[in-house]
Structures are given as C-alpha cells and as structure tokens.
Short mmCIF file of C-alpha atoms and ligand atoms in Angstrom, two decimals:
data_model
loop_
_atom_site.label_atom_id
_atom_site.label_comp_id
_atom_site.label_asym_id
_atom_site.label_seq_id
_atom_site.Cartn_x
_atom_site.Cartn_y
_atom_site.Cartn_z
CA MET A 16 113.91 73.21 63.71
CA PRO A 17 112.32 76.31 62.12
CA GLY A 18 110.32 78.44 64.59
CA MET A 19 106.76 77.73 63.32
CA LYS A 20 107.25 73.97 63.23
CA ARG A 21 108.70 73.99 66.75
CA LEU A 22 105.77 76.03 68.07
CA LEU A 23 103.31 73.63 66.43
CA LEU A 24 105.07 70.65 67.96
CA LEU A 25 105.03 72.27 71.41
CA MET A 26 101.30 72.98 71.08
CA ILE A 27 100.60 69.38 70.08
CA LEU A 28 102.74 68.06 72.96
CA GLY A 29 100.99 70.44 75.36
CA ALA A 30 97.56 69.33 74.11
CA VAL A 31 98.54 65.66 74.49
CA ALA A 32 99.84 66.31 78.01
CA PHE A 33 96.59 67.99 79.03
CA ALA A 34 94.48 65.34 77.34
CA GLN A 35 96.13 62.95 79.81
CA GLY A 36 95.34 65.38 82.65
CA PRO A 37 97.69 67.78 84.40
CA GLN A 38 100.72 66.23 86.02
CA ALA A 39 101.16 68.88 88.70
CA ARG A 40 98.99 71.10 90.86
CA ILE A 41 99.52 74.40 92.63
CA LYS A 42 96.74 75.46 94.98
CA ILE A 43 96.82 79.05 96.18
CA ASP A 44 95.07 80.24 99.31
CA THR A 45 95.81 83.84 100.30
CA ASP A 46 94.65 83.06 103.85
CA ARG A 47 97.56 80.68 104.31
CA LYS A 48 100.17 83.31 105.10
CA VAL A 49 103.79 82.44 105.86
CA GLY A 50 105.25 85.90 106.45
CA GLU A 51 106.44 89.08 104.84
CA VAL A 52 108.91 88.83 101.96
CA HIS A 53 111.30 91.15 103.73
CA PRO A 54 113.01 93.74 101.50
CA TYR A 55 116.34 92.64 102.99
CA LEU A 56 115.99 89.30 101.15
CA PHE A 57 117.36 91.26 98.19
CA GLY A 58 120.59 92.21 99.89
CA ASN A 59 124.08 92.01 98.50
CA PHE A 60 127.65 91.83 99.68
CA ALA A 61 130.82 93.75 98.74
CA GLU A 62 134.15 92.45 99.99
CA HIS A 63 137.69 93.76 99.67
CA LEU A 64 138.57 90.90 97.39
CA GLY A 65 139.83 90.82 93.83
CA ARG A 66 138.05 93.48 91.73
CA CYS A 67 134.89 93.84 93.79
CA ILE A 68 135.77 97.14 95.47
CA TYR A 69 138.82 98.35 93.53
CA GLY A 70 137.99 98.15 89.81
CA GLY A 71 134.33 97.34 90.48
CA ILE A 72 132.50 99.68 92.83
CA TYR A 73 135.38 102.11 93.04
CA GLU A 74 137.85 103.11 90.36
CA GLU A 75 139.51 106.45 90.94
CA LYS A 76 140.46 108.37 87.80
CA SER A 77 138.34 106.12 85.57
CA PRO A 78 136.32 108.10 82.99
CA LEU A 79 133.39 105.94 84.14
CA ALA A 80 133.71 107.11 87.78
CA ASP A 81 132.24 110.19 89.43
CA ALA A 82 134.23 112.72 91.45
CA GLN A 83 134.28 110.40 94.49
CA GLY A 84 135.65 107.51 92.43
CA TYR A 85 132.41 105.48 92.34
CA ARG A 86 131.82 103.73 89.01
CA LYS A 87 128.59 105.24 87.65
CA ASP A 88 127.76 102.24 85.45
CA VAL A 89 128.03 99.92 88.46
CA MET A 90 125.85 102.25 90.55
CA GLU A 91 123.16 102.25 87.85
CA ALA A 92 123.20 98.47 87.48
CA THR A 93 123.09 98.07 91.28
CA LYS A 94 120.04 100.30 91.54
CA ALA A 95 118.30 98.44 88.70
CA LEU A 96 119.09 95.15 90.43
CA GLY A 97 117.05 96.37 93.41
CA VAL A 98 119.70 95.87 96.09
CA SER A 99 118.23 96.72 99.51
CA ILE A 100 121.13 96.20 101.93
CA LEU A 101 124.88 95.91 101.36
CA ARG A 102 127.22 93.90 103.59
CA TRP A 103 130.84 95.07 103.90
CA PRO A 104 133.91 94.81 104.25
CA GLY A 105 133.92 90.97 104.17
CA GLY A 106 133.73 88.00 104.32
CA ASN A 107 137.06 86.52 105.23
CA PHE A 108 138.64 89.94 104.73
CA ALA A 109 136.73 91.33 107.73
CA SER A 110 138.60 89.03 110.13
CA GLY A 111 141.92 90.78 109.48
CA TYR A 112 140.65 94.32 108.84
CA ASN A 113 141.45 97.33 111.02
CA TRP A 114 138.81 99.93 110.18
CA LYS A 115 141.04 102.73 111.48
CA ASP A 116 143.38 102.18 108.50
CA GLY A 117 140.55 103.24 106.17
CA ILE A 118 139.67 106.72 107.48
CA GLY A 119 141.19 110.18 107.12
CA PRO A 120 143.11 111.71 104.20
CA LYS A 121 143.47 109.03 101.55
CA ASP A 122 147.12 109.70 100.78
CA GLN A 123 148.03 109.17 104.42
CA ARG A 124 146.26 105.82 104.78
CA PRO A 125 148.54 102.82 105.15
CA ALA A 126 148.67 100.05 102.55
CA ARG A 127 148.30 96.75 104.42
CA PRO A 128 148.66 93.12 103.44
CA ASP A 129 145.34 91.31 103.48
CA HIS A 130 146.03 87.91 104.98
CA ALA A 131 142.64 86.49 104.10
CA TRP A 132 143.12 86.67 100.33
CA GLY A 133 146.82 87.40 99.91
CA ASP A 134 146.49 90.88 98.47
CA ILE A 135 147.54 94.40 99.46
CA ASP A 136 144.80 96.85 100.38
CA SER A 137 145.50 100.53 99.74
CA ASN A 138 142.74 101.44 102.22
CA ARG A 139 141.59 104.20 99.86
CA PHE A 140 138.09 102.79 100.19
CA GLY A 141 137.11 102.75 103.85
CA THR A 142 134.19 103.39 106.19
CA ASP A 143 133.23 106.85 104.88
CA GLU A 144 133.51 105.75 101.25
CA PHE A 145 131.35 102.70 101.95
CA LEU A 146 128.67 104.52 103.92
CA GLN A 147 128.45 107.39 101.46
CA TYR A 148 128.19 104.86 98.65
CA CYS A 149 125.21 103.27 100.38
CA GLU A 150 123.58 106.68 100.72
CA ARG A 151 124.21 107.45 97.05
CA ILE A 152 122.53 104.28 95.82
CA GLY A 153 119.84 104.20 98.52
CA VAL A 154 120.70 100.92 100.24
CA ALA A 155 120.98 100.13 103.94
CA PRO A 156 124.56 99.52 105.13
CA TYR A 157 125.51 96.37 107.02
CA ILE A 158 128.99 96.33 108.59
CA CYS A 159 130.64 93.11 109.68
CA ILE A 160 133.08 93.61 112.56
CA ASN A 161 136.45 91.92 112.91
CA ALA A 162 135.79 89.01 115.26
CA GLY A 163 138.96 87.23 114.09
CA TYR A 164 142.10 89.27 114.85
CA GLY A 165 140.12 92.29 116.07
CA THR A 166 139.13 93.37 119.57
CA VAL A 167 135.91 94.21 121.37
CA ASN A 168 137.09 97.76 121.85
CA GLU A 169 137.78 98.28 118.12
CA ALA A 170 134.23 97.16 117.38
CA ARG A 171 132.87 99.57 120.00
CA GLU A 172 134.90 102.45 118.57
CA TRP A 173 133.68 101.66 115.06
CA VAL A 174 130.07 102.16 116.21
CA GLU A 175 131.14 105.38 117.92
CA TYR A 176 132.72 106.62 114.67
CA THR A 177 129.61 105.89 112.59
CA ASN A 178 126.70 106.47 114.99
CA GLU A 179 127.67 108.81 117.86
CA GLY A 180 125.91 112.18 117.71
CA ARG A 181 127.64 113.85 120.65
CA SER A 182 131.13 115.23 120.72
CA THR A 183 133.40 112.26 121.51
CA TYR A 184 136.84 111.35 120.26
CA TRP A 185 135.70 109.06 117.41
CA ALA A 186 132.63 111.11 116.48
CA ASP A 187 134.91 114.13 116.23
CA GLN A 188 137.31 112.15 114.01
CA ARG A 189 134.34 111.53 111.73
CA ARG A 190 133.60 115.27 111.70
CA LYS A 191 137.24 115.99 110.96
CA ASN A 192 136.93 113.64 108.01
CA GLY A 193 134.10 115.73 106.62
CA ARG A 194 130.99 114.09 108.02
CA ASP A 195 129.04 115.84 110.75
CA LYS A 196 125.82 113.86 110.85
CA PRO A 197 126.05 110.30 112.23
CA TYR A 198 125.53 107.60 109.63
CA ASN A 199 123.30 105.60 111.99
CA VAL A 200 124.33 102.18 110.77
CA LYS A 201 121.63 99.84 112.08
CA ILE A 202 122.83 96.39 111.05
CA TRP A 203 126.13 94.98 112.38
CA GLY A 204 127.55 91.50 111.95
CA LEU A 205 129.42 89.97 114.89
CA GLY A 206 132.09 88.47 112.66
CA ASN A 207 132.29 86.22 109.63
CA GLU A 208 132.50 82.40 109.45
CA ILE A 209 134.43 82.22 112.72
CA ASP A 210 133.72 78.47 112.84
CA GLY A 211 135.83 77.87 109.70
CA PRO A 212 139.48 76.80 110.17
CA TRP A 213 140.27 78.97 107.10
CA GLN A 214 139.16 82.08 109.00
CA LEU A 215 141.73 84.47 110.50
CA GLY A 216 141.19 84.25 114.23
CA HIS A 217 139.10 81.06 113.97
CA LYS A 218 137.59 80.14 117.35
CA ASN A 219 135.57 77.39 118.91
CA ALA A 220 131.90 78.05 119.63
CA GLU A 221 132.42 78.85 123.32
CA ASP A 222 135.27 81.30 122.71
CA TYR A 223 133.40 82.94 119.87
CA SER A 224 130.26 83.30 121.98
CA LYS A 225 132.20 84.96 124.80
CA PHE A 226 133.77 87.41 122.35
CA ALA A 227 130.47 88.14 120.61
CA LEU A 228 128.62 88.66 123.89
CA GLU A 229 131.15 91.25 125.03
CA ALA A 230 131.22 92.91 121.61
CA ALA A 231 127.41 93.12 121.60
CA LYS A 232 127.42 94.70 125.06
CA ALA A 233 130.13 97.22 124.17
CA MET A 234 128.59 98.16 120.81
CA ARG A 235 125.11 98.57 122.34
CA ARG A 236 126.50 100.85 125.05
CA VAL A 237 127.29 103.24 122.19
CA ASP A 238 124.01 102.75 120.34
CA SER A 239 121.29 100.61 121.88
CA SER A 240 119.24 100.64 118.67
CA ILE A 241 121.64 98.57 116.55
CA GLN A 242 120.70 95.08 115.33
CA LEU A 243 123.23 92.28 115.56
CA ILE A 244 123.92 89.20 113.46
CA ALA A 245 125.76 86.28 115.04
CA SER A 246 128.21 84.34 112.91
CA GLY A 247 126.35 81.08 112.31
CA SER A 248 128.07 78.04 110.94
CA SER A 249 129.07 77.75 107.29
CA ASN A 250 131.25 74.69 107.81
CA PHE A 251 128.66 72.06 106.98
CA GLY A 252 131.22 69.26 106.84
CA ALA A 253 131.85 69.77 110.57
CA ASP A 254 129.53 69.94 113.58
CA TRP A 255 127.62 72.93 112.23
CA ILE A 256 124.53 72.15 114.30
CA GLY A 257 126.61 72.09 117.49
CA TRP A 258 128.10 75.48 116.62
CA ASN A 259 124.70 77.06 115.99
CA ARG A 260 123.24 75.48 119.12
CA THR A 261 125.98 76.89 121.36
CA VAL A 262 125.98 80.31 119.75
CA LEU A 263 122.19 80.60 120.00
CA GLN A 264 122.16 79.39 123.58
CA GLN A 265 124.82 81.91 124.62
CA LEU A 266 123.70 84.88 122.55
CA LYS A 267 119.93 84.51 122.47
CA SER A 268 119.24 87.64 124.47
CA GLU A 269 121.59 89.83 122.40
CA ILE A 270 121.25 88.92 118.74
CA ASP A 271 118.59 89.66 116.14
CA TYR A 272 119.82 87.28 113.44
CA ILE A 273 122.06 84.28 112.99
CA SER A 274 123.83 83.95 109.65
CA LEU A 275 123.97 81.05 107.19
CA HIS A 276 126.18 80.78 104.09
CA THR A 277 125.79 78.42 101.14
CA TYR A 278 127.69 78.06 97.88
CA ILE A 279 126.76 75.41 95.35
CA GLY A 280 128.19 74.20 92.04
CA ASN A 281 127.50 71.80 89.18
CA ARG A 282 130.75 69.93 89.64
CA GLU A 283 129.47 66.64 88.20
CA GLY A 284 127.95 68.30 85.13
CA ASN A 285 124.49 66.99 86.05
CA PHE A 286 121.77 69.60 85.58
CA GLU A 287 119.01 67.96 87.65
CA ASN A 288 121.34 67.05 90.51
CA PHE A 289 122.68 70.59 90.56
CA LEU A 290 119.19 72.04 90.92
CA ALA A 291 118.44 69.61 93.77
CA ASN A 292 120.74 71.66 96.02
CA GLY A 293 117.65 73.52 97.21
CA GLN A 294 117.08 70.55 99.52
CA ASN A 295 120.19 71.60 101.46
CA VAL A 296 119.06 75.20 101.68
CA ASP A 297 115.66 74.11 103.05
CA HIS A 298 117.43 71.79 105.46
CA TYR A 299 119.89 74.39 106.82
CA ILE A 300 117.05 76.86 107.34
CA GLU A 301 114.72 74.37 109.00
CA ILE A 302 117.38 72.97 111.33
CA THR A 303 118.52 76.47 112.32
CA GLU A 304 114.94 77.57 112.90
CA GLY A 305 114.51 74.56 115.19
CA LEU A 306 117.68 75.52 117.08
CA ILE A 307 116.40 79.09 117.50
CA ARG A 308 113.11 77.79 118.92
CA ALA A 309 114.98 75.36 121.17
CA ALA A 310 117.21 78.12 122.54
CA GLN A 311 114.13 80.24 123.23
CA SER A 312 112.18 77.44 124.85
CA GLY A 313 111.15 78.37 128.39
CA VAL A 314 111.98 82.06 127.83
CA ARG A 315 108.78 83.98 128.51
CA ASN A 316 109.22 86.83 126.08
CA PRO A 317 112.09 85.82 123.82
CA ARG A 318 113.94 88.34 121.69
CA PRO A 319 112.93 87.55 118.09
CA ILE A 320 115.82 85.95 116.19
CA TYR A 321 115.80 85.54 112.43
CA ILE A 322 118.07 83.96 109.84
CA ALA A 323 120.29 86.22 107.73
CA TYR A 324 121.38 84.11 104.74
CA ASP A 325 124.13 86.64 104.25
CA GLU A 326 126.21 84.77 101.67
CA TRP A 327 124.70 82.61 98.95
CA ASN A 328 125.53 81.86 95.35
CA VAL A 329 126.96 79.42 92.83
CA TRP A 330 130.73 79.32 93.26
CA TYR A 331 132.92 76.45 92.13
CA ARG A 332 134.84 77.30 88.96
CA ALA A 333 137.07 80.12 90.22
CA ARG A 334 138.04 78.14 93.29
CA SER A 335 139.83 75.14 91.95
CA SER A 336 142.21 74.33 94.78
CA ALA A 337 142.61 74.96 98.47
CA SER A 338 145.74 77.04 97.95
CA GLU A 339 144.04 79.24 95.37
CA PHE A 340 141.17 79.74 97.81
CA ALA A 341 143.57 80.77 100.54
CA THR A 342 145.47 83.21 98.35
CA GLY A 343 142.54 84.43 96.30
CA ALA A 344 144.63 83.73 93.21
CA THR A 345 141.57 83.15 91.06
CA ARG A 346 140.04 86.42 92.24
CA LEU A 347 136.76 84.53 92.20
CA GLU A 348 135.78 85.87 88.78
CA GLU A 349 133.05 83.38 87.93
CA ILE A 350 131.47 83.69 84.51
CA TYR A 351 127.90 82.58 85.07
CA ASN A 352 125.77 80.58 82.67
CA TYR A 353 122.12 79.83 82.13
CA GLU A 354 121.85 76.98 84.67
CA ASP A 355 123.41 79.27 87.31
CA ALA A 356 120.61 81.74 86.60
CA LEU A 357 118.04 78.99 87.22
CA ALA A 358 119.62 78.33 90.62
CA ARG A 359 118.34 81.78 91.70
CA GLY A 360 114.82 80.37 91.57
CA MET A 361 115.79 77.56 93.92
CA PHE A 362 117.34 79.92 96.50
CA PHE A 363 114.62 82.57 96.39
CA ASN A 364 111.83 79.99 96.46
CA SER A 365 113.36 78.53 99.59
CA PHE A 366 113.77 81.95 101.23
CA PHE A 367 110.14 82.82 100.39
CA ARG A 368 108.77 79.51 101.65
CA HIS A 369 110.59 80.18 104.93
CA ALA A 370 109.68 83.86 105.08
CA THR A 371 108.69 83.62 108.76
CA ILE A 372 112.29 83.06 109.75
CA VAL A 373 114.51 84.17 106.84
CA LYS A 374 114.48 87.95 107.00
CA MET A 375 117.70 88.80 105.21
CA ALA A 376 119.70 87.29 102.34
CA ASN A 377 122.81 88.72 100.69
CA LEU A 378 123.93 87.48 97.33
CA ALA A 379 127.71 87.09 97.35
CA GLN A 380 128.84 89.37 95.78
CA LEU A 381 128.05 92.59 93.88
CA VAL A 382 130.52 93.02 91.04
CA ASN A 383 133.29 90.94 89.37
CA VAL A 384 133.78 88.62 92.37
CA ILE A 385 131.12 85.83 92.06
CA ALA A 386 128.77 88.57 90.94
CA PRO A 387 125.85 89.48 88.67
CA MET A 388 127.84 92.16 86.87
CA PHE A 389 131.31 92.16 85.40
CA THR A 390 133.44 95.17 84.49
CA ASN A 391 136.47 96.08 82.47
CA LYS A 392 137.97 99.55 82.03
CA GLN A 393 135.45 100.37 79.28
CA GLY A 394 132.16 99.18 80.76
CA LEU A 395 130.26 96.25 82.17
CA PHE A 396 128.03 93.38 81.19
CA LEU A 397 125.18 91.75 83.07
CA GLN A 398 125.61 88.07 83.78
CA PRO A 399 122.61 85.74 83.21
CA ILE A 400 122.09 85.55 87.00
CA TYR A 401 121.31 89.28 87.09
CA PHE A 402 117.85 88.98 85.55
CA PRO A 403 116.04 86.62 87.95
CA ILE A 404 117.40 88.54 90.94
CA ALA A 405 115.95 91.79 89.61
CA GLU A 406 112.62 90.11 88.87
CA TYR A 407 112.20 88.29 92.18
CA GLY A 408 113.04 91.60 93.88
CA LYS A 409 109.72 93.02 92.68
CA GLN A 410 107.99 90.81 95.26
CA ARG A 411 109.51 92.58 98.28
CA GLY A 412 106.88 93.48 100.83
CA ASN A 413 104.48 90.81 99.55
CA THR A 414 103.20 88.08 101.84
CA ALA A 415 104.64 84.65 101.15
CA LEU A 416 101.94 81.98 101.00
CA ASP A 417 101.96 78.34 101.96
CA ALA A 418 100.83 76.91 98.61
CA LEU A 419 99.90 73.30 98.15
CA VAL A 420 102.17 71.85 95.48
CA SER A 421 102.18 68.42 93.93
CA SER A 422 104.56 67.63 91.12
CA PRO A 423 106.14 64.63 89.43
CA THR A 424 109.25 63.73 91.35
CA TYR A 425 112.74 62.56 90.49
CA GLN A 426 115.55 60.87 92.34
CA PRO A 427 118.74 62.92 92.39
CA ALA A 428 121.90 60.96 93.20
CA GLY A 429 122.43 60.52 96.92
CA ARG A 430 119.30 62.44 97.92
CA LYS A 431 115.69 61.80 98.75
CA PRO A 432 113.21 62.22 95.88
CA LEU A 433 112.02 65.72 95.15
CA GLY A 434 109.51 67.44 92.87
CA TYR A 435 110.57 68.65 89.47
CA LEU A 436 108.64 71.83 90.17
CA ASP A 437 110.19 74.03 92.84
CA VAL A 438 107.53 76.60 93.75
CA SER A 439 106.92 79.65 95.89
CA VAL A 440 103.89 81.93 95.90
CA THR A 441 103.52 85.49 97.20
CA HIS A 442 100.57 87.83 97.55
CA ASP A 443 100.44 91.55 96.98
CA ALA A 444 97.16 92.28 98.79
CA LYS A 445 97.13 95.99 97.90
CA GLY A 446 97.79 95.40 94.23
CA GLY A 447 95.41 92.41 94.08
CA ALA A 448 98.13 90.23 92.58
CA VAL A 449 99.49 86.77 93.25
CA TYR A 450 102.97 85.78 92.02
CA VAL A 451 103.65 82.13 91.25
CA ASN A 452 107.38 81.41 91.01
CA VAL A 453 108.14 78.08 89.36
CA LEU A 454 111.46 76.45 88.58
CA ASN A 455 111.00 73.38 86.37
CA ARG A 456 114.21 71.47 87.02
CA SER A 457 113.42 68.66 84.62
CA GLU A 458 115.91 68.50 81.78
CA LYS A 459 113.42 66.74 79.49
CA GLN A 460 109.80 67.23 80.63
CA ASP A 461 107.42 70.11 80.14
CA ILE A 462 105.03 69.88 83.07
CA ALA A 463 101.31 70.48 82.59
CA THR A 464 99.99 72.08 85.76
CA ARG A 465 96.60 72.95 87.14
CA ILE A 466 96.65 76.20 89.13
CA ASP A 467 93.72 76.62 91.53
CA ASN A 468 92.85 79.61 93.65
CA VAL A 469 90.74 79.57 96.83
CA GLU A 470 90.09 83.19 97.92
CA GLY A 471 88.98 85.83 95.39
CA ALA A 472 88.17 85.49 91.71
CA LEU A 473 91.08 84.80 89.37
CA GLN A 474 91.15 87.15 86.38
CA PRO A 475 92.06 85.83 82.91
CA ALA A 476 94.90 88.31 82.26
CA VAL A 477 98.18 86.68 83.30
CA SER A 478 101.63 88.25 82.95
CA VAL A 479 104.39 85.77 82.20
CA TRP A 480 108.10 86.26 82.87
CA GLU A 481 110.19 83.35 81.65
CA MET A 482 113.85 82.46 81.40
CA ASN A 483 114.66 79.55 79.15
CA SER A 484 117.51 78.31 77.00
CA ASN A 485 118.44 75.00 75.44
CA ASP A 486 122.06 75.83 76.07
CA PHE A 487 122.62 75.34 79.81
CA LYS A 488 126.17 76.62 79.50
CA ALA A 489 125.30 79.84 77.63
CA THR A 490 127.14 82.85 79.06
CA HIS A 491 127.27 86.59 78.44
CA THR A 492 130.15 88.87 77.63
CA PHE A 493 130.90 92.52 76.87
CA GLY A 494 128.49 93.79 74.21
CA ASP A 495 126.44 90.58 74.30
CA ASP A 496 124.47 90.32 77.54
CA ARG A 497 120.96 89.49 76.38
CA ARG A 498 121.49 85.95 75.04
CA VAL A 499 119.77 84.28 77.97
CA ALA A 500 117.75 87.25 79.14
CA PRO A 501 114.12 86.66 80.11
CA LYS A 502 111.08 87.04 77.87
CA THR A 503 107.83 88.60 79.01
CA SER A 504 104.34 88.16 77.59
CA THR A 505 100.70 88.23 78.62
CA LEU A 506 98.16 85.53 78.12
CA THR A 507 94.43 85.21 78.53
CA ALA A 508 93.88 82.18 80.71
CA ARG A 509 90.76 80.06 80.31
CA ILE A 510 89.45 80.27 83.87
CA GLU A 511 87.35 77.31 85.01
CA LYS A 512 86.25 76.81 88.63
CA ASN A 513 88.62 79.60 89.65
CA GLY A 514 91.64 77.86 88.17
CA PHE A 515 93.45 77.35 84.89
CA SER A 516 96.06 75.19 83.25
CA TYR A 517 99.60 76.14 82.40
CA THR A 518 102.53 74.14 81.10
CA PHE A 519 105.90 74.96 82.64
CA PRO A 520 108.52 74.26 79.97
CA LYS A 521 111.41 71.94 80.79
CA HIS A 522 114.51 73.61 82.28
CA SER A 523 112.84 76.98 82.75
CA LEU A 524 112.17 79.56 85.43
CA THR A 525 108.74 81.20 85.25
CA ILE A 526 107.05 83.92 87.27
CA LEU A 527 103.32 84.19 86.65
CA LYS A 528 101.60 87.32 87.90
CA LEU A 529 97.92 86.61 88.43
CA LYS A 530 95.23 89.16 89.15
CA VAL A 531 92.73 88.30 91.87
CA GLN A 532 89.59 90.31 92.62
O1 AHR B 21 132.36 85.33 99.31
C1 AHR B 21 133.63 84.77 99.28
C2 AHR B 21 134.03 84.18 100.63
O2 AHR B 21 133.23 83.08 100.90
C3 AHR B 21 133.83 85.08 101.83
O3 AHR B 21 134.90 85.93 102.03
C4 AHR B 21 133.72 84.11 102.95
O4 AHR B 21 132.93 84.59 103.99
C5 AHR B 21 133.15 82.86 102.30
O5 AHR B 21 133.88 81.73 102.62
#
C-alpha cells in the first residue's frame, strides 16, 4: 500500500480505537520507586568459543586490529553498545580452563584442547589480554573461576596474579609479564552452570557449595574487597529451586550475587508465544528472590545478595542437536532477526521491574557467538538485536518505577494469560525525564493507551524511539545493517489532566521519553 494511504488508514484506525476509549493504561508515579537501574544490567559476556575471542575481539595480524591484536571495529561497536561489565573466559569453557596457560610470552604458551566445546585454544588471549582489553574499552572485568576441573588454590592464585600489590610469587609473575600495577578485578564468579550435567566437573549442590565456600575464603584472603557470584541453577528442567536453595543456604554469608541463565527461542514459529517467555524470566527472578529472603530469614544483619542474570539471549538455531552443543560444531553463530530484537524489550523490562534484586545482567555474548555484532575478515555488521540494547542502556542509573499497567490480555499456549503490553518505567530525577518502555507483543492489534502521571507536570514534548517491521524474520548482513533499525521522532502530546493518549503499534518496541516538571 503506498505510504500516504497507509498513514491515512492508520490515523483512521487510531481515531476509531480512541473513539471507543483507550484499551490500555499506564499510570506513572515517581514516588513508587523499585530500585536503581544498575549500570551492570548492561553487561556482556565473552567466551573462548567459536569466533568470539579469536576472530572477534582479537585477531592478530588483521589490518582491522591494533598493535595488541584487538579488532578496532569491534571495540568501537562495543563502546557504542554501552557495555558496562564483561564476563570472561566462559561459560562452559571456564570449567576446563587453566588460567596459567594464558600468561607469559605468547609463543611459549601451550595450545590445549578445550573439552567444553571441542576446540583447540592457542592461549594467545589470556588474563592480561582480557584485562587490558577491559581497560581499553572502559568496562569492568568479571572473571569466572574454574569450579569444574579446577582447584581452590588455582582460584586463589588467580586473584593473587591480578590483584596483589605486594611482592609475591604471582604478583611478580604479573610484573614479569609487563604489568606492575594490580588490575584490581572486583567481580569474580564462583564457577559456571555447575548444576548442569553438560558441565565439566558437574557437581551436586552440596559438593558445589563446599567447593565454593572454600574458594571464597581462599580468594578473599588475597583480596577481601572482591565480590562473588555463586553459580545458580540454569537447569530448569531439573530441581533448579532445590539447587538455589542449598547454594544460598550454604553460601549466604560469602556471596554478593547468585547467577541465573536463560535462553529462549521461537521454535514453534509462533510470534506471540515466543514473546510470552518473559513470564519465565519474571518467574525465575521472583522465585530466586524468595529463596534469597528465605535463606536470610532470622539473620540479623544479612549480607545483601542480588541476582546476576549473567547469561541471557535468544539461542536456538545454531544449536540443533545435543552432539553439536557438546562439540560446539555450530559455533553458535546465530543470525538474529526482527522478532529477536523485540525479545530484548521483554528481558530488559523484566530486569527493570525487578531492579531491587537484579543488579547485573550479561547478554551472551559479545561478537559472532550468539551476539549483537558479526564479523568477517573485512568488517562487521550490527544485528537487529544491537539497537534496543544500546537504547535501553541509556537508562542506566535511573530509578525503576512500579507503574500501574492494564492491557488487553491474550492466552499463549500452555501459559497463564498475559498482557499484550509488556511495560517498564524508569525515572531520571536529575534530568526531569520519565522513560516508558513498551513492547506490544500483539501480532495484529495496535493498542490505544492512556498514559497518566501522578507527580509533577507532564510536558507536551515527547521523544519517541520505535522499532517496527512487518517482516518478523528480517535480518541484517554485511553492508546492509539498517533494515530493521529503529526510528526516532518527537511529538507534541495533547496533555489533559496530566496525561495523554498514545497508540502502541502492533508488534513494536517503543521507548517514550517524557519530560516532567
Ligand atoms: O553462552 C553459551 C553457553 O551457554 C555457555 O558457555 C554456557 O554457560 C551456557 O550453557
């Protein structure tokens, strides 16, 4: 349909919808604070897997790399994405990794088989390369120790290598390798997915807790200021609640976070069902928050424990069989489409709504491997999922609000009913702005919505960021990575009784920035 006619039709439909009254309502009250949108919610993850490190972040001798071998185009895109914290070296890879293989002169480092993904690691990218990369791009490092095949002592020595300021054996090795000043790595993970039978060195909850407790003690003897993340359950088909309960009970006085991981996929080819996966994310967070509170019950001054959602994404195409998963044969090179971009709204909205307890989230992963950017030898392209991540990231430091939301509902297969509109709201008190993040997961309905504000006068100028496409399967490629990029505009809202009306188009993700005085 030619553009003008389509616009006219949309206006008529919108007018008809409003003549019947708005179907949805969002009520904003800046006094109803949930918690800070922590900058670490915009974290990422880089694993020794496929082309994430080698050929992604790091490509020695490439004309696109700098003198250290870091790909400059990837660094630029990472900075523009707004990454705040980077988790490394895995993932499953971490559970077989010996960090000592990755230090010292590169030509003398051993090549080792990686039994998590079936590859060979040259070890040319190791601890110093990772930590200096983080410094170069201005992100906080997060190292995950080997709680699979590794030992408590190796974990302790790793902290000594990175953080010890005095002259000790491992600190002096660091100096010998060209780095005098300690790196002061603050965030450490006590292993990855140790509850999963696929994990190298898989353990039961009791055995894992004993290991993690000793590792925490040993690592804190080197540096008492570090923050620790327990390996929470990611095996939701098993007794994941039992795992988290035991781990929290045993480790509650040592850990600062417990991790959660979630991957989703549109396996049935059903758009609305796919975008209902947010129900699981809410559920995992709320159950884990309850388990944290239960573990702390009766403790007078409990150590605060938060959730680190340190792996999340869409991942189902490049993982077609169990054997491919085990060997990494697919290299996890997902090409993302428009509906995958919309799923960002669902995840971030859930993290924001639970901002009291979710204080870190790491998209898995950074480049090539289930990632927002994709390289070849000549350059890179941005996948559709890149854009909402960068935009949501602008809300870091805001206060998430508990908004009242009512929306028409639908009944996804095998689930309880849920609203078509998935909403989160944040407040930037200093800037006098309120952000309204709305995913309309209806395939067919535009949703006329009344937006009301309680505290402060709403101003008519509204900035609109919107992602929309009729082609849910639209993807990007080299030289063509703006097909499903967002559009921005401003509108002058007709403010009545400190509110206005807005229609959220079907299958769209919208961020409205409102000014409040
Ligand atoms: O991100 C890919 C893999 O997914 C990670 O290595 C593992 O932790 C998870 O199962």
